[in-house]
């Protein structure tokens, strides 16, 4: 079987679909970066929206930190994401936004990737540790201690209620985190002090989208039973693992809860063998409908970041080491299958060493 030909065909099909969606091929003619002065806008969310307003597509890259690069992925650090215009991929001088993960050290080490964290978004050229936070993304998850008080301890299990659903709250500006169950905040569980919620992104709490990884994007500070999402993101049933070396994965974005696929497209770009095997480096391209408002573009960008945490940080990578009957075995993850919130890996052994079976 010619896997190179298959990969080329699938990648070409995704590129063709994106070109048809944009209507102008690559979309470069519609993209231009306009310098934005944050102080000129009433809210930080409006300023971020103004940065994205002229763009038909953006490139989101998980930045490779020095320690992770030097150790070949053995020592992972908290995630950092850069947001670029699609025509200026990886050009640091053209970076629009920078998102830095912030989490308790023990929670990060013991509970990732299902851990609780904040993702603070800054201007792309401001690398100072005290850079002004434009938006704060809050993902309630598991905490190290006490585990029984975790806001959402069952992420990526069968999604039957809110406790099992990946959810992200987008706050205006900076916030001070406090993992509590404060009913007055309307952001539960895992709320923050003085919340100013701009939008909410979540998995459907009943079934998690069935056979397709699904996120719903809501504008506003609370979700009522009658609330209709502004957009729904649906992905493929099979993705991740070694398939990321050969194929790109496409996520369709539709208005409301429809399956019209007319509101945009998120593409998880395939990587090379070295980065996929040794690091968590991921890269995405997010394409907007020309009718999308700046506020909707901001919400979709934040949903793309949750997509990475919800499924591509959980996909077990390309290789996994296991101890079976006293032997050390290396298993390759061909891909993972999604079903109702759970990820089921399709694996095969590729190498083993060590002794035989345990003696009784």
mmCIF file of C-alpha atoms in Angstrom:
data_model
loop_
_atom_site.group_PDB
_atom_site.id
_atom_site.type_symbol
_atom_site.label_atom_id
_atom_site.label_comp_id
_atom_site.label_asym_id
_atom_site.label_seq_id
_atom_site.Cartn_x
_atom_site.Cartn_y
_atom_site.Cartn_z
ATOM 1 C CA UNK A 1 0.000 0.000 0.000
ATOM 2 C CA UNK A 2 1.422 3.383 -1.008
ATOM 3 C CA UNK A 3 0.985 5.433 2.183
ATOM 4 C CA UNK A 4 2.758 8.468 0.680
ATOM 5 C CA UNK A 5 0.231 8.625 -2.150
ATOM 6 C CA UNK A 6 -2.673 8.288 0.295
ATOM 7 C CA UNK A 7 -1.264 11.045 2.543
ATOM 8 C CA UNK A 8 -0.735 13.324 -0.435
ATOM 9 C CA UNK A 9 -4.278 12.735 -1.668
ATOM 10 C CA UNK A 10 -5.920 13.337 1.725
ATOM 11 C CA UNK A 11 -3.852 16.460 2.382
ATOM 12 C CA UNK A 12 -4.662 17.705 -1.118
ATOM 13 C CA UNK A 13 -8.372 17.137 -0.517
ATOM 14 C CA UNK A 14 -8.272 19.202 2.684
ATOM 15 C CA UNK A 15 -6.364 21.972 0.909
ATOM 16 C CA UNK A 16 -8.888 21.932 -1.929
ATOM 17 C CA UNK A 17 -11.821 22.145 0.494
ATOM 18 C CA UNK A 18 -10.204 25.080 2.288
ATOM 19 C CA UNK A 19 -9.511 26.840 -1.019
ATOM 20 C CA UNK A 20 -13.143 26.382 -2.030
ATOM 21 C CA UNK A 21 -14.284 27.689 1.348
ATOM 22 C CA UNK A 22 -12.139 30.800 1.175
ATOM 23 C CA UNK A 23 -13.127 31.423 -2.412
ATOM 24 C CA UNK A 24 -9.849 33.136 -3.259
ATOM 25 C CA UNK A 25 -7.436 30.213 -3.118
ATOM 26 C CA UNK A 26 -4.996 30.764 -0.258
ATOM 27 C CA UNK A 27 -6.747 33.789 1.164
ATOM 28 C CA UNK A 28 -3.568 35.856 1.164
ATOM 29 C CA UNK A 29 -5.133 38.762 -0.642
ATOM 30 C CA UNK A 30 -7.681 39.177 2.134
ATOM 31 C CA UNK A 31 -5.129 39.059 4.936
ATOM 32 C CA UNK A 32 -3.283 42.072 6.231
ATOM 33 C CA UNK A 33 -1.955 43.003 9.650
ATOM 34 C CA UNK A 34 -3.026 46.361 11.032
ATOM 35 C CA UNK A 35 -1.147 47.662 14.100
ATOM 36 C CA UNK A 36 -3.539 47.814 17.038
ATOM 37 C CA UNK A 37 -3.245 50.026 20.128
ATOM 38 C CA UNK A 38 -5.072 48.181 22.902
ATOM 39 C CA UNK A 39 -5.726 51.398 24.837
ATOM 40 C CA UNK A 40 -7.865 52.686 21.968
ATOM 41 C CA UNK A 41 -10.577 50.075 22.688
ATOM 42 C CA UNK A 42 -13.080 49.885 25.514
ATOM 43 C CA UNK A 43 -12.327 46.217 26.235
ATOM 44 C CA UNK A 44 -9.421 43.879 25.604
ATOM 45 C CA UNK A 45 -11.756 41.494 23.777
ATOM 46 C CA UNK A 46 -12.542 44.258 21.279
ATOM 47 C CA UNK A 47 -8.813 44.886 20.787
ATOM 48 C CA UNK A 48 -8.142 41.188 20.099
ATOM 49 C CA UNK A 49 -11.092 41.153 17.720
ATOM 50 C CA UNK A 50 -9.644 44.146 15.872
ATOM 51 C CA UNK A 51 -6.375 42.230 15.418
ATOM 52 C CA UNK A 52 -8.239 39.316 13.820
ATOM 53 C CA UNK A 53 -10.858 41.363 11.934
ATOM 54 C CA UNK A 54 -8.953 41.780 8.614
ATOM 55 C CA UNK A 55 -7.779 38.146 8.528
ATOM 56 C CA UNK A 56 -9.515 35.300 6.700
ATOM 57 C CA UNK A 57 -7.260 32.724 8.356
ATOM 58 C CA UNK A 58 -4.710 32.413 11.162
ATOM 59 C CA UNK A 59 -1.903 29.970 11.904
ATOM 60 C CA UNK A 60 -1.707 28.698 15.510
ATOM 61 C CA UNK A 61 1.517 27.045 16.571
ATOM 62 C CA UNK A 62 2.439 25.374 19.822
ATOM 63 C CA UNK A 63 5.823 26.928 20.447
ATOM 64 C CA UNK A 64 8.673 24.529 21.190
ATOM 65 C CA UNK A 65 10.285 25.560 24.469
ATOM 66 C CA UNK A 66 14.107 25.249 24.839
ATOM 67 C CA UNK A 67 14.043 22.538 27.540
ATOM 68 C CA UNK A 68 11.649 20.367 25.555
ATOM 69 C CA UNK A 69 13.727 20.804 22.404
ATOM 70 C CA UNK A 70 17.024 19.960 24.110
ATOM 71 C CA UNK A 71 15.657 16.831 25.800
ATOM 72 C CA UNK A 72 13.739 15.566 22.779
ATOM 73 C CA UNK A 73 10.422 15.880 24.608
ATOM 74 C CA UNK A 74 11.507 13.940 27.724
ATOM 75 C CA UNK A 75 11.057 17.075 29.855
ATOM 76 C CA UNK A 76 7.842 18.823 28.953
ATOM 77 C CA UNK A 77 7.049 22.400 29.871
ATOM 78 C CA UNK A 78 3.786 24.273 30.115
ATOM 79 C CA UNK A 79 2.320 25.045 26.720
ATOM 80 C CA UNK A 80 2.949 28.284 24.873
ATOM 81 C CA UNK A 81 1.019 29.125 21.680
ATOM 82 C CA UNK A 82 1.702 31.726 19.018
ATOM 83 C CA UNK A 83 -0.992 33.120 16.712
ATOM 84 C CA UNK A 84 0.163 34.350 13.282
ATOM 85 C CA UNK A 85 -1.417 35.463 10.021
ATOM 86 C CA UNK A 86 -1.494 32.381 7.777
ATOM 87 C CA UNK A 87 0.724 34.029 5.163
ATOM 88 C CA UNK A 88 3.437 34.719 7.788
ATOM 89 C CA UNK A 89 3.758 31.313 9.447
ATOM 90 C CA UNK A 90 6.413 31.149 12.174
ATOM 91 C CA UNK A 91 7.698 34.673 11.491
ATOM 92 C CA UNK A 92 8.112 35.945 15.035
ATOM 93 C CA UNK A 93 7.996 39.581 13.962
ATOM 94 C CA UNK A 94 4.487 39.019 12.562
ATOM 95 C CA UNK A 95 3.140 37.164 15.599
ATOM 96 C CA UNK A 96 -0.204 38.673 16.627
ATOM 97 C CA UNK A 97 -0.851 37.003 19.979
ATOM 98 C CA UNK A 98 0.994 34.844 22.484
ATOM 99 C CA UNK A 99 -0.776 32.486 24.915
ATOM 100 C CA UNK A 100 1.020 31.137 27.994
ATOM 101 C CA UNK A 101 -0.250 28.323 30.200
ATOM 102 C CA UNK A 102 -0.304 28.856 33.959
ATOM 103 C CA UNK A 103 -0.948 25.943 36.320
ATOM 104 C CA UNK A 104 0.003 24.724 39.763
ATOM 105 C CA UNK A 105 3.281 22.806 39.526
ATOM 106 C CA UNK A 106 2.077 19.597 41.202
ATOM 107 C CA UNK A 107 -1.203 19.642 39.329
ATOM 108 C CA UNK A 108 0.654 20.056 36.040
ATOM 109 C CA UNK A 109 3.104 17.236 36.766
ATOM 110 C CA UNK A 110 0.582 14.743 38.154
ATOM 111 C CA UNK A 111 -2.659 15.478 36.302
ATOM 112 C CA UNK A 112 -1.800 16.755 32.814
ATOM 113 C CA UNK A 113 -3.231 16.825 30.244
ATOM 114 C CA UNK A 114 -6.555 16.773 32.120
ATOM 115 C CA UNK A 115 -5.394 19.364 34.648
ATOM 116 C CA UNK A 116 -6.895 22.714 35.657
ATOM 117 C CA UNK A 117 -5.088 25.696 34.189
ATOM 118 C CA UNK A 118 -5.261 29.270 32.965
ATOM 119 C CA UNK A 119 -4.099 30.297 29.504
ATOM 120 C CA UNK A 120 -3.182 33.974 29.473
ATOM 121 C CA UNK A 121 -3.205 35.767 26.108
ATOM 122 C CA UNK A 122 -0.824 38.694 25.523
ATOM 123 C CA UNK A 123 0.198 40.816 22.576
ATOM 124 C CA UNK A 124 2.436 38.752 20.316
ATOM 125 C CA UNK A 125 5.521 40.951 20.520
ATOM 126 C CA UNK A 126 5.462 41.478 24.285
ATOM 127 C CA UNK A 127 7.578 38.716 25.835
ATOM 128 C CA UNK A 128 7.977 40.325 29.268
ATOM 129 C CA UNK A 129 6.870 38.167 32.218
ATOM 130 C CA UNK A 130 4.604 41.006 33.376
ATOM 131 C CA UNK A 131 3.068 41.597 29.938
ATOM 132 C CA UNK A 132 -0.516 42.858 30.041
ATOM 133 C CA UNK A 133 -3.040 40.024 29.873
ATOM 134 C CA UNK A 134 -5.692 40.700 27.247
ATOM 135 C CA UNK A 135 -7.782 37.571 27.821
ATOM 136 C CA UNK A 136 -7.625 34.726 30.334
ATOM 137 C CA UNK A 137 -8.833 31.273 29.308
ATOM 138 C CA UNK A 138 -9.853 29.071 32.237
ATOM 139 C CA UNK A 139 -10.101 25.294 31.842
ATOM 140 C CA UNK A 140 -11.435 23.570 34.999
ATOM 141 C CA UNK A 141 -10.053 20.054 35.260
ATOM 142 C CA UNK A 142 -8.294 17.814 37.725
ATOM 143 C CA UNK A 143 -6.174 19.147 40.593
ATOM 144 C CA UNK A 144 -3.450 17.272 42.438
ATOM 145 C CA UNK A 145 -4.685 17.745 45.992
ATOM 146 C CA UNK A 146 -7.275 17.211 47.201
ATOM 147 C CA UNK A 147 -8.390 15.195 44.183
ATOM 148 C CA UNK A 148 -11.926 14.922 45.543
ATOM 149 C CA UNK A 149 -12.263 18.712 45.180
ATOM 150 C CA UNK A 150 -11.289 18.761 41.502
ATOM 151 C CA UNK A 151 -13.660 20.966 39.494
ATOM 152 C CA UNK A 152 -13.897 18.398 36.682
ATOM 153 C CA UNK A 153 -12.099 15.165 37.598
ATOM 154 C CA UNK A 154 -13.380 12.963 34.760
ATOM 155 C CA UNK A 155 -12.263 14.671 31.562
ATOM 156 C CA UNK A 156 -12.036 12.374 28.518
ATOM 157 C CA UNK A 157 -14.217 9.767 30.140
ATOM 158 C CA UNK A 158 -17.692 8.954 28.872
ATOM 159 C CA UNK A 159 -19.349 12.374 28.708
ATOM 160 C CA UNK A 160 -22.631 12.115 30.594
ATOM 161 C CA UNK A 161 -22.682 15.402 32.552
ATOM 162 C CA UNK A 162 -20.841 18.687 33.014
ATOM 163 C CA UNK A 163 -18.235 17.071 35.280
ATOM 164 C CA UNK A 164 -16.996 15.026 32.332
ATOM 165 C CA UNK A 165 -17.177 17.755 29.679
ATOM 166 C CA UNK A 166 -14.166 19.772 28.546
ATOM 167 C CA UNK A 167 -15.086 23.404 29.118
ATOM 168 C CA UNK A 168 -13.223 26.686 28.764
ATOM 169 C CA UNK A 169 -14.305 30.078 30.108
ATOM 170 C CA UNK A 170 -12.898 33.152 28.366
ATOM 171 C CA UNK A 171 -12.439 36.077 30.762
ATOM 172 C CA UNK A 172 -11.815 39.722 29.956
ATOM 173 C CA UNK A 173 -8.330 40.773 31.085
ATOM 174 C CA UNK A 174 -6.517 39.185 34.014
ATOM 175 C CA UNK A 175 -8.197 37.175 36.757
ATOM 176 C CA UNK A 176 -7.181 35.784 40.113
ATOM 177 C CA UNK A 177 -7.807 32.074 40.267
ATOM 178 C CA UNK A 178 -9.581 30.339 43.103
ATOM 179 C CA UNK A 179 -10.986 26.835 42.605
ATOM 180 C CA UNK A 180 -14.303 27.082 44.444
ATOM 181 C CA UNK A 181 -17.955 26.224 43.947
ATOM 182 C CA UNK A 182 -19.448 29.691 44.215
ATOM 183 C CA UNK A 183 -22.999 29.664 42.849
ATOM 184 C CA UNK A 184 -23.077 33.460 42.666
ATOM 185 C CA UNK A 185 -20.480 33.598 39.902
ATOM 186 C CA UNK A 186 -22.643 31.611 37.425
ATOM 187 C CA UNK A 187 -19.386 29.971 36.279
ATOM 188 C CA UNK A 188 -19.294 26.597 37.939
ATOM 189 C CA UNK A 189 -17.444 24.577 38.941
ATOM 190 C CA UNK A 190 -13.916 25.968 39.112
ATOM 191 C CA UNK A 191 -14.805 29.644 39.264
ATOM 192 C CA UNK A 192 -12.622 32.701 39.662
ATOM 193 C CA UNK A 193 -12.863 35.849 41.722
ATOM 194 C CA UNK A 194 -14.765 38.691 40.025
ATOM 195 C CA UNK A 195 -15.334 36.850 36.749
ATOM 196 C CA UNK A 196 -15.980 38.808 33.562
ATOM 197 C CA UNK A 197 -16.811 36.028 31.117
ATOM 198 C CA UNK A 198 -16.812 36.895 27.415
ATOM 199 C CA UNK A 199 -17.578 33.461 25.977
ATOM 200 C CA UNK A 200 -17.800 29.788 26.929
ATOM 201 C CA UNK A 201 -16.612 26.790 24.908
ATOM 202 C CA UNK A 202 -17.705 23.315 25.960
ATOM 203 C CA UNK A 203 -18.290 19.728 24.899
ATOM 204 C CA UNK A 204 -21.965 18.771 24.675
ATOM 205 C CA UNK A 205 -22.530 17.415 28.222
ATOM 206 C CA UNK A 206 -24.631 14.479 27.011
ATOM 207 C CA UNK A 207 -22.670 12.130 24.758
ATOM 208 C CA UNK A 208 -19.860 14.545 23.865
ATOM 209 C CA UNK A 209 -20.877 14.621 20.208
ATOM 210 C CA UNK A 210 -21.231 10.873 19.674
ATOM 211 C CA UNK A 211 -18.604 9.594 17.226
ATOM 212 C CA UNK A 212 -17.285 13.062 16.423
ATOM 213 C CA UNK A 213 -15.272 15.217 18.868
ATOM 214 C CA UNK A 214 -17.480 18.270 19.265
ATOM 215 C CA UNK A 215 -17.205 21.707 20.843
ATOM 216 C CA UNK A 216 -19.986 24.278 21.153
ATOM 217 C CA UNK A 217 -19.108 27.984 21.267
ATOM 218 C CA UNK A 218 -21.360 30.327 23.262
ATOM 219 C CA UNK A 219 -21.152 34.099 23.569
ATOM 220 C CA UNK A 220 -21.918 35.615 26.968
ATOM 221 C CA UNK A 221 -21.308 34.774 30.597
ATOM 222 C CA UNK A 222 -23.708 31.872 31.162
ATOM 223 C CA UNK A 223 -25.342 28.982 29.327
ATOM 224 C CA UNK A 224 -29.075 28.555 29.788
ATOM 225 C CA UNK A 225 -31.084 25.527 28.698
ATOM 226 C CA UNK A 226 -32.426 27.541 25.768
ATOM 227 C CA UNK A 227 -29.023 28.941 24.776
ATOM 228 C CA UNK A 228 -28.038 28.412 21.146
ATOM 229 C CA UNK A 229 -24.303 28.230 20.349
ATOM 230 C CA UNK A 230 -22.930 30.686 17.816
ATOM 231 C CA UNK A 231 -20.839 27.867 16.330
ATOM 232 C CA UNK A 232 -20.238 24.130 16.574
ATOM 233 C CA UNK A 233 -16.899 22.460 15.795
ATOM 234 C CA UNK A 234 -16.984 18.797 14.721
ATOM 235 C CA UNK A 235 -13.927 16.657 14.067
ATOM 236 C CA UNK A 236 -13.169 13.236 12.569
ATOM 237 C CA UNK A 237 -13.741 9.973 14.410
ATOM 238 C CA UNK A 238 -10.129 8.814 13.915
ATOM 239 C CA UNK A 239 -7.084 11.059 14.351
ATOM 240 C CA UNK A 240 -3.834 11.437 16.294
ATOM 241 C CA UNK A 241 -0.997 8.968 16.859
ATOM 242 C CA UNK A 242 1.175 8.034 13.894
ATOM 243 C CA UNK A 243 -1.532 9.240 11.530
ATOM 244 C CA UNK A 244 -0.383 12.797 12.322
ATOM 245 C CA UNK A 245 2.831 12.075 10.412
ATOM 246 C CA UNK A 246 0.885 11.272 7.248
ATOM 247 C CA UNK A 247 -2.423 13.120 7.421
ATOM 248 C CA UNK A 248 -3.906 16.446 8.393
ATOM 249 C CA UNK A 249 -7.126 16.343 10.430
ATOM 250 C CA UNK A 250 -9.990 18.645 9.477
ATOM 251 C CA UNK A 251 -12.614 20.028 11.895
ATOM 252 C CA UNK A 252 -15.752 21.537 10.368
ATOM 253 C CA UNK A 253 -17.210 24.711 11.884
ATOM 254 C CA UNK A 254 -20.948 25.318 11.477
ATOM 255 C CA UNK A 255 -23.314 28.025 12.626
ATOM 256 C CA UNK A 256 -25.454 27.100 15.614
ATOM 257 C CA UNK A 257 -26.000 23.376 16.031
ATOM 258 C CA UNK A 258 -26.406 22.729 12.320
ATOM 259 C CA UNK A 259 -24.076 20.618 10.205
ATOM 260 C CA UNK A 260 -23.850 23.189 7.427
ATOM 261 C CA UNK A 261 -20.036 23.446 7.648
ATOM 262 C CA UNK A 262 -20.345 27.029 6.373
ATOM 263 C CA UNK A 263 -18.767 29.004 9.214
ATOM 264 C CA UNK A 264 -15.127 28.016 8.933
ATOM 265 C CA UNK A 265 -12.647 25.161 9.161
ATOM 266 C CA UNK A 266 -9.943 24.175 11.616
ATOM 267 C CA UNK A 267 -7.132 22.006 10.228
ATOM 268 C CA UNK A 268 -4.625 20.201 12.457
ATOM 269 C CA UNK A 269 -1.597 20.129 10.184
ATOM 270 C CA UNK A 270 0.467 16.980 9.937
ATOM 271 C CA UNK A 271 3.999 17.177 11.314
ATOM 272 C CA UNK A 272 7.262 15.513 10.460
ATOM 273 C CA UNK A 273 8.402 12.255 12.011
ATOM 274 C CA UNK A 274 10.927 13.861 14.395
ATOM 275 C CA UNK A 275 8.615 16.440 15.978
ATOM 276 C CA UNK A 276 5.679 14.036 16.271
ATOM 277 C CA UNK A 277 7.761 11.321 17.976
ATOM 278 C CA UNK A 278 9.816 13.544 20.293
ATOM 279 C CA UNK A 279 7.639 16.550 21.150
ATOM 280 C CA UNK A 280 4.082 17.786 21.619
ATOM 281 C CA UNK A 281 4.558 20.363 18.875
ATOM 282 C CA UNK A 282 1.212 20.944 17.148
ATOM 283 C CA UNK A 283 0.166 23.387 14.457
ATOM 284 C CA UNK A 284 -3.249 24.467 13.238
ATOM 285 C CA UNK A 285 -4.781 26.652 10.586
ATOM 286 C CA UNK A 286 -8.085 28.298 11.342
ATOM 287 C CA UNK A 287 -10.176 29.606 8.433
ATOM 288 C CA UNK A 288 -13.003 32.094 9.004
ATOM 289 C CA UNK A 289 -16.159 32.714 7.035
ATOM 290 C CA UNK A 290 -16.066 36.183 5.489
ATOM 291 C CA UNK A 291 -19.271 37.048 7.394
ATOM 292 C CA UNK A 292 -17.761 36.188 10.813
ATOM 293 C CA UNK A 293 -17.643 39.120 13.216
ATOM 294 C CA UNK A 294 -14.460 40.007 15.158
ATOM 295 C CA UNK A 295 -16.058 38.674 18.357
ATOM 296 C CA UNK A 296 -16.842 35.365 16.659
ATOM 297 C CA UNK A 297 -13.284 35.109 15.330
ATOM 298 C CA UNK A 298 -11.929 35.560 18.863
ATOM 299 C CA UNK A 299 -14.252 32.843 20.177
ATOM 300 C CA UNK A 300 -13.224 30.420 17.404
ATOM 301 C CA UNK A 301 -9.532 31.075 18.049
ATOM 302 C CA UNK A 302 -10.036 30.224 21.722
ATOM 303 C CA UNK A 303 -11.964 27.088 20.731
ATOM 304 C CA UNK A 304 -8.994 26.012 18.598
ATOM 305 C CA UNK A 305 -6.770 26.191 21.694
ATOM 306 C CA UNK A 306 -9.199 24.024 23.665
ATOM 307 C CA UNK A 307 -9.248 21.552 20.759
ATOM 308 C CA UNK A 308 -5.526 20.968 21.245
ATOM 309 C CA UNK A 309 -5.857 20.361 24.987
ATOM 310 C CA UNK A 310 -9.024 18.291 24.759
ATOM 311 C CA UNK A 311 -7.890 15.753 22.155
ATOM 312 C CA UNK A 312 -4.377 16.157 20.817
ATOM 313 C CA UNK A 313 -2.744 16.327 24.242
ATOM 314 C CA UNK A 314 -4.638 13.130 25.165
ATOM 315 C CA UNK A 315 -3.791 11.123 22.038
ATOM 316 C CA UNK A 316 -0.832 9.238 23.677
ATOM 317 C CA UNK A 317 1.638 10.383 21.023
ATOM 318 C CA UNK A 318 3.134 8.120 18.408
ATOM 319 C CA UNK A 319 4.876 5.642 20.748
ATOM 320 C CA UNK A 320 4.182 4.324 24.251
ATOM 321 C CA UNK A 321 6.352 2.160 26.522
ATOM 322 C CA UNK A 322 4.659 -0.677 28.428
ATOM 323 C CA UNK A 323 5.813 -3.399 30.802
ATOM 324 C CA UNK A 324 4.182 -6.685 29.792
ATOM 325 C CA UNK A 325 5.063 -10.004 31.519
ATOM 326 C CA UNK A 326 8.409 -8.622 32.655
ATOM 327 C CA UNK A 327 9.317 -7.284 29.233
ATOM 328 C CA UNK A 328 9.668 -3.688 28.188
ATOM 329 C CA UNK A 329 7.651 -3.161 25.022
ATOM 330 C CA UNK A 330 7.318 -0.182 22.710
ATOM 331 C CA UNK A 331 3.878 0.182 21.185
ATOM 332 C CA UNK A 332 3.050 2.409 18.239
ATOM 333 C CA UNK A 333 -0.238 4.285 18.383
ATOM 334 C CA UNK A 334 -1.579 4.117 14.829
ATOM 335 C CA UNK A 335 -4.486 6.451 15.628
ATOM 336 C CA UNK A 336 -7.147 7.015 18.263
ATOM 337 C CA UNK A 337 -10.910 6.645 17.861
ATOM 338 C CA UNK A 338 -13.339 9.022 19.509
ATOM 339 C CA UNK A 339 -16.599 7.809 21.023
ATOM 340 C CA UNK A 340 -18.847 9.819 23.345
ATOM 341 C CA UNK A 341 -15.964 11.666 25.008
ATOM 342 C CA UNK A 342 -13.546 8.725 25.267
ATOM 343 C CA UNK A 343 -10.402 8.225 23.197
ATOM 344 C CA UNK A 344 -9.657 4.599 22.265
ATOM 345 C CA UNK A 345 -6.111 4.012 20.935
ATOM 346 C CA UNK A 346 -5.405 1.594 18.107
ATOM 347 C CA UNK A 347 -1.930 0.275 18.986
ATOM 348 C CA UNK A 348 0.520 -2.404 17.899
ATOM 349 C CA UNK A 349 3.839 -3.596 19.428
ATOM 350 C CA UNK A 350 6.939 -2.685 17.443
ATOM 351 C CA UNK A 351 9.800 -3.564 19.825
ATOM 352 C CA UNK A 352 10.360 -5.528 23.039
ATOM 353 C CA UNK A 353 13.294 -6.372 25.280
ATOM 354 C CA UNK A 354 13.840 -7.939 28.677
ATOM 355 C CA UNK A 355 12.928 -11.208 30.349
ATOM 356 C CA UNK A 356 10.042 -13.557 29.826
ATOM 357 C CA UNK A 357 6.958 -14.261 31.845
ATOM 358 C CA UNK A 358 6.855 -13.880 35.599
ATOM 359 C CA UNK A 359 7.363 -17.095 37.506
ATOM 360 C CA UNK A 360 4.507 -18.072 39.799
#
